[in-house]
mmCIF file of C-alpha atoms in Angstrom:
data_model
loop_
_atom_site.group_PDB
_atom_site.id
_atom_site.type_symbol
_atom_site.label_atom_id
_atom_site.label_comp_id
_atom_site.label_asym_id
_atom_site.label_seq_id
_atom_site.Cartn_x
_atom_site.Cartn_y
_atom_site.Cartn_z
ATOM 1 C CA MET A 1 41.019 0.069 44.682
ATOM 2 C CA LYS A 2 38.969 4.025 44.263
ATOM 3 C CA PHE A 3 41.076 4.186 40.902
ATOM 4 C CA VAL A 4 38.973 0.401 40.410
ATOM 5 C CA THR A 5 36.383 2.096 41.147
ATOM 6 C CA ALA A 6 36.824 5.162 39.089
ATOM 7 C CA ALA A 7 37.469 3.994 36.279
ATOM 8 C CA THR A 8 34.879 1.250 35.880
ATOM 9 C CA LEU A 9 32.257 4.213 36.824
ATOM 10 C CA PHE A 10 34.197 6.454 34.038
ATOM 11 C CA SER A 11 33.773 3.411 31.465
ATOM 12 C CA SER A 12 30.319 3.355 32.375
ATOM 13 C CA PHE A 13 29.307 6.588 32.431
ATOM 14 C CA ALA A 14 30.995 7.041 28.519
ATOM 15 C CA THR A 15 29.142 3.719 27.237
ATOM 16 C CA GLY A 16 25.998 5.923 27.923
ATOM 17 C CA LEU A 17 27.360 8.684 26.344
ATOM 18 C CA THR A 18 27.523 6.886 22.881
ATOM 19 C CA ALA A 19 24.631 6.839 21.146
ATOM 20 C CA PRO A 20 23.126 4.133 19.586
ATOM 21 C CA VAL A 21 23.236 3.133 15.807
ATOM 22 C CA LYS A 22 19.805 4.500 15.094
ATOM 23 C CA ARG A 23 19.018 1.971 11.882
ATOM 24 C CA GLU A 24 16.151 2.810 9.316
ATOM 25 C CA GLU A 25 13.552 -0.100 9.365
ATOM 26 C CA GLU A 26 13.059 -1.658 6.208
ATOM 27 C CA PRO A 27 9.150 -0.971 4.661
ATOM 28 C CA GLN A 28 6.740 -3.293 5.368
ATOM 29 C CA TYR A 29 5.413 -4.157 2.033
ATOM 30 C CA PHE A 30 2.283 -5.750 1.229
ATOM 31 C CA GLY A 31 0.079 -6.981 -1.729
ATOM 32 C CA LEU A 32 -3.869 -6.605 -1.949
ATOM 33 C CA VAL A 33 -6.687 -9.089 -2.492
ATOM 34 C CA THR A 34 -10.303 -8.520 -3.000
ATOM 35 C CA ILE A 35 -12.739 -9.743 -0.595
ATOM 36 C CA HIS A 36 -15.906 -10.395 -2.026
ATOM 37 C CA SER A 37 -17.696 -13.585 -1.342
ATOM 38 C CA GLY A 38 -18.874 -16.011 -4.305
ATOM 39 C CA SER A 39 -18.074 -13.807 -6.883
ATOM 40 C CA ALA A 40 -14.763 -14.285 -9.357
ATOM 41 C CA PHE A 41 -13.341 -11.502 -7.251
ATOM 42 C CA GLN A 42 -12.857 -13.879 -4.121
ATOM 43 C CA TYR A 43 -9.576 -13.773 -3.070
ATOM 44 C CA ALA A 44 -8.286 -12.061 -6.849
ATOM 45 C CA GLY A 45 -4.575 -9.962 -7.091
ATOM 46 C CA VAL A 46 -4.019 -6.554 -7.616
ATOM 47 C CA TYR A 47 -1.852 -5.856 -10.354
ATOM 48 C CA GLU A 48 0.050 -3.017 -11.865
ATOM 49 C CA VAL A 49 0.069 -3.530 -15.313
ATOM 50 C CA GLU A 50 2.718 -1.453 -17.350
ATOM 51 C CA SER A 51 0.276 -0.757 -19.888
ATOM 52 C CA HIS A 52 -1.631 1.259 -18.186
ATOM 53 C CA PRO A 53 -0.155 2.153 -14.991
ATOM 54 C CA HIS A 54 -2.832 5.099 -14.043
ATOM 55 C CA VAL A 55 -5.112 2.392 -13.048
ATOM 56 C CA PHE A 56 -4.295 -1.180 -11.157
ATOM 57 C CA SER A 57 -5.861 -4.858 -12.626
ATOM 58 C CA VAL A 58 -8.006 -6.768 -10.324
ATOM 59 C CA ALA A 59 -7.513 -10.694 -11.154
ATOM 60 C CA GLY A 60 -6.725 -11.598 -14.940
ATOM 61 C CA SER A 61 -3.599 -12.698 -15.777
ATOM 62 C CA GLU A 62 -1.455 -9.629 -16.666
ATOM 63 C CA GLY A 63 1.376 -7.422 -15.031
ATOM 64 C CA GLU A 64 3.376 -7.598 -11.280
ATOM 65 C CA TYR A 65 1.491 -8.092 -8.066
ATOM 66 C CA ALA A 66 1.007 -4.771 -6.460
ATOM 67 C CA ASN A 67 3.698 -4.667 -3.493
ATOM 68 C CA LEU A 68 2.815 -1.294 -2.013
ATOM 69 C CA THR A 69 3.855 0.457 1.478
ATOM 70 C CA MET A 70 2.103 2.834 3.799
ATOM 71 C CA GLN A 71 3.806 6.019 3.929
ATOM 72 C CA THR A 72 3.538 8.324 7.127
ATOM 73 C CA ASP A 73 1.222 11.170 5.591
ATOM 74 C CA SER A 74 -1.607 8.011 4.857
ATOM 75 C CA SER A 75 -0.129 7.562 1.245
ATOM 76 C CA LEU A 76 1.073 4.599 -0.446
ATOM 77 C CA THR A 77 4.177 4.020 -2.619
ATOM 78 C CA ASN A 78 4.925 1.035 -5.168
ATOM 79 C CA ALA A 79 7.915 -0.803 -3.991
ATOM 80 C CA ASN A 80 9.752 1.432 -6.720
ATOM 81 C CA GLY A 81 8.669 4.124 -4.785
ATOM 82 C CA ARG A 82 6.540 5.561 -6.937
ATOM 83 C CA GLY A 83 2.344 6.998 -5.427
ATOM 84 C CA ILE A 84 -0.568 5.517 -5.703
ATOM 85 C CA TYR A 85 -3.509 7.851 -6.646
ATOM 86 C CA VAL A 86 -7.248 7.626 -6.846
ATOM 87 C CA ASP A 87 -8.722 9.976 -9.472
ATOM 88 C CA PRO A 88 -11.392 11.986 -8.309
ATOM 89 C CA SER A 89 -12.972 12.097 -11.380
ATOM 90 C CA THR A 90 -13.117 8.401 -11.768
ATOM 91 C CA GLY A 91 -12.260 6.686 -9.463
ATOM 92 C CA GLU A 92 -9.507 4.815 -10.610
ATOM 93 C CA VAL A 93 -6.458 3.637 -8.508
ATOM 94 C CA GLY A 94 -3.294 3.538 -9.963
ATOM 95 C CA LEU A 95 0.197 4.668 -10.000
ATOM 96 C CA VAL A 96 0.631 9.021 -9.982
ATOM 97 C CA GLY A 97 1.151 10.420 -13.096
ATOM 98 C CA GLU A 98 3.155 13.193 -14.501
ATOM 99 C CA GLY A 99 2.707 16.467 -12.030
ATOM 100 C CA GLN A 100 0.392 14.392 -9.966
ATOM 101 C CA SER A 101 0.604 13.980 -5.929
ATOM 102 C CA PRO A 102 -0.028 10.576 -3.886
ATOM 103 C CA SER A 103 -3.040 10.323 -2.672
ATOM 104 C CA THR A 104 -3.229 10.532 1.462
ATOM 105 C CA GLY A 105 -5.792 9.102 3.662
ATOM 106 C CA PHE A 106 -5.230 5.385 3.325
ATOM 107 C CA THR A 107 -5.625 3.078 6.633
ATOM 108 C CA ILE A 108 -5.748 -0.127 7.148
ATOM 109 C CA GLU A 109 -7.144 -1.947 10.123
ATOM 110 C CA GLU A 110 -7.475 -5.312 10.673
ATOM 111 C CA ASN A 111 -5.831 -6.150 7.369
ATOM 112 C CA ILE A 112 -8.766 -4.080 5.436
ATOM 113 C CA LEU A 113 -7.285 -1.021 2.902
ATOM 114 C CA SER A 114 -9.584 2.083 3.319
ATOM 115 C CA TYR A 115 -9.627 5.229 1.103
ATOM 116 C CA ASN A 116 -10.661 8.616 3.612
ATOM 117 C CA ASP A 117 -12.487 5.854 5.687
ATOM 118 C CA ALA A 118 -14.509 4.356 3.379
ATOM 119 C CA GLU A 119 -14.232 0.958 2.115
ATOM 120 C CA ALA A 120 -16.080 1.714 -1.306
ATOM 121 C CA PHE A 121 -13.762 -0.470 -3.774
ATOM 122 C CA SER A 122 -14.905 -1.982 -7.088
ATOM 123 C CA ALA A 123 -13.940 -4.309 -9.756
ATOM 124 C CA CYS A 124 -14.979 -2.490 -12.863
ATOM 125 C CA PRO A 125 -14.926 -3.930 -16.206
ATOM 126 C CA SER A 126 -12.453 -2.417 -18.709
ATOM 127 C CA GLY A 127 -12.054 -5.392 -21.181
ATOM 128 C CA GLU A 128 -12.478 -8.953 -21.721
ATOM 129 C CA ASN A 129 -12.016 -10.602 -18.759
ATOM 130 C CA LYS A 130 -10.082 -7.311 -17.427
ATOM 131 C CA TRP A 131 -11.504 -5.703 -14.557
ATOM 132 C CA SER A 132 -9.666 -2.024 -13.146
ATOM 133 C CA LEU A 133 -9.300 -0.701 -9.732
ATOM 134 C CA THR A 134 -11.813 1.747 -8.936
ATOM 135 C CA PHE A 135 -12.850 3.865 -5.719
ATOM 136 C CA ASN A 136 -16.518 5.480 -5.169
ATOM 137 C CA SER A 137 -17.157 4.228 -8.705
ATOM 138 C CA THR A 138 -21.058 4.236 -10.500
ATOM 139 C CA CYS A 139 -19.597 1.645 -13.332
ATOM 140 C CA ILE A 140 -22.237 -0.112 -15.247
ATOM 141 C CA GLY A 141 -21.045 -4.211 -14.527
ATOM 142 C CA GLY A 142 -19.203 -3.468 -11.634
ATOM 143 C CA THR A 143 -18.670 -5.395 -8.451
ATOM 144 C CA GLY A 144 -17.879 -4.083 -4.650
ATOM 145 C CA VAL A 145 -14.747 -5.114 -3.218
ATOM 146 C CA ARG A 146 -12.662 -5.223 -0.132
ATOM 147 C CA LEU A 147 -9.323 -4.560 -0.571
ATOM 148 C CA TYR A 148 -7.502 -7.501 2.073
ATOM 149 C CA ALA A 149 -3.804 -6.691 3.128
ATOM 150 C CA VAL A 150 -1.268 -9.561 2.897
ATOM 151 C CA SER A 151 2.135 -9.644 3.330
ATOM 152 C CA ALA A 152 4.406 -9.459 0.755
#
């Protein structure tokens, strides 16, 4: 009887020493839609366009819907692991270029994306029926938008 109790105790102890298998969590991807009630940009998608990767498109029919994920350093990356960059001189928001580091300072609260604690994004005209995503921009003819994160 003591032998069974000791074996059971040892078995329980040995099981407790076994480290649980740590699984890497899958990244939580999200897309972005613009919010500006009463405008052409209400619920418009944000897209990556191969011909101009340095700036995302808003609305329109070009490109692939941007699938992003938040990193622990408050930067964003796309589904291919490429970082997102906010150009400090133009305000353009898009994929990092050669030699650039991803911008940090992104947060999402109640599904609204902010950058450096501001929601100052705009859809700026960039061609006929084409708009570019910018931050803190004073572009002519631009429309201020909020960016709403939706499950991808």
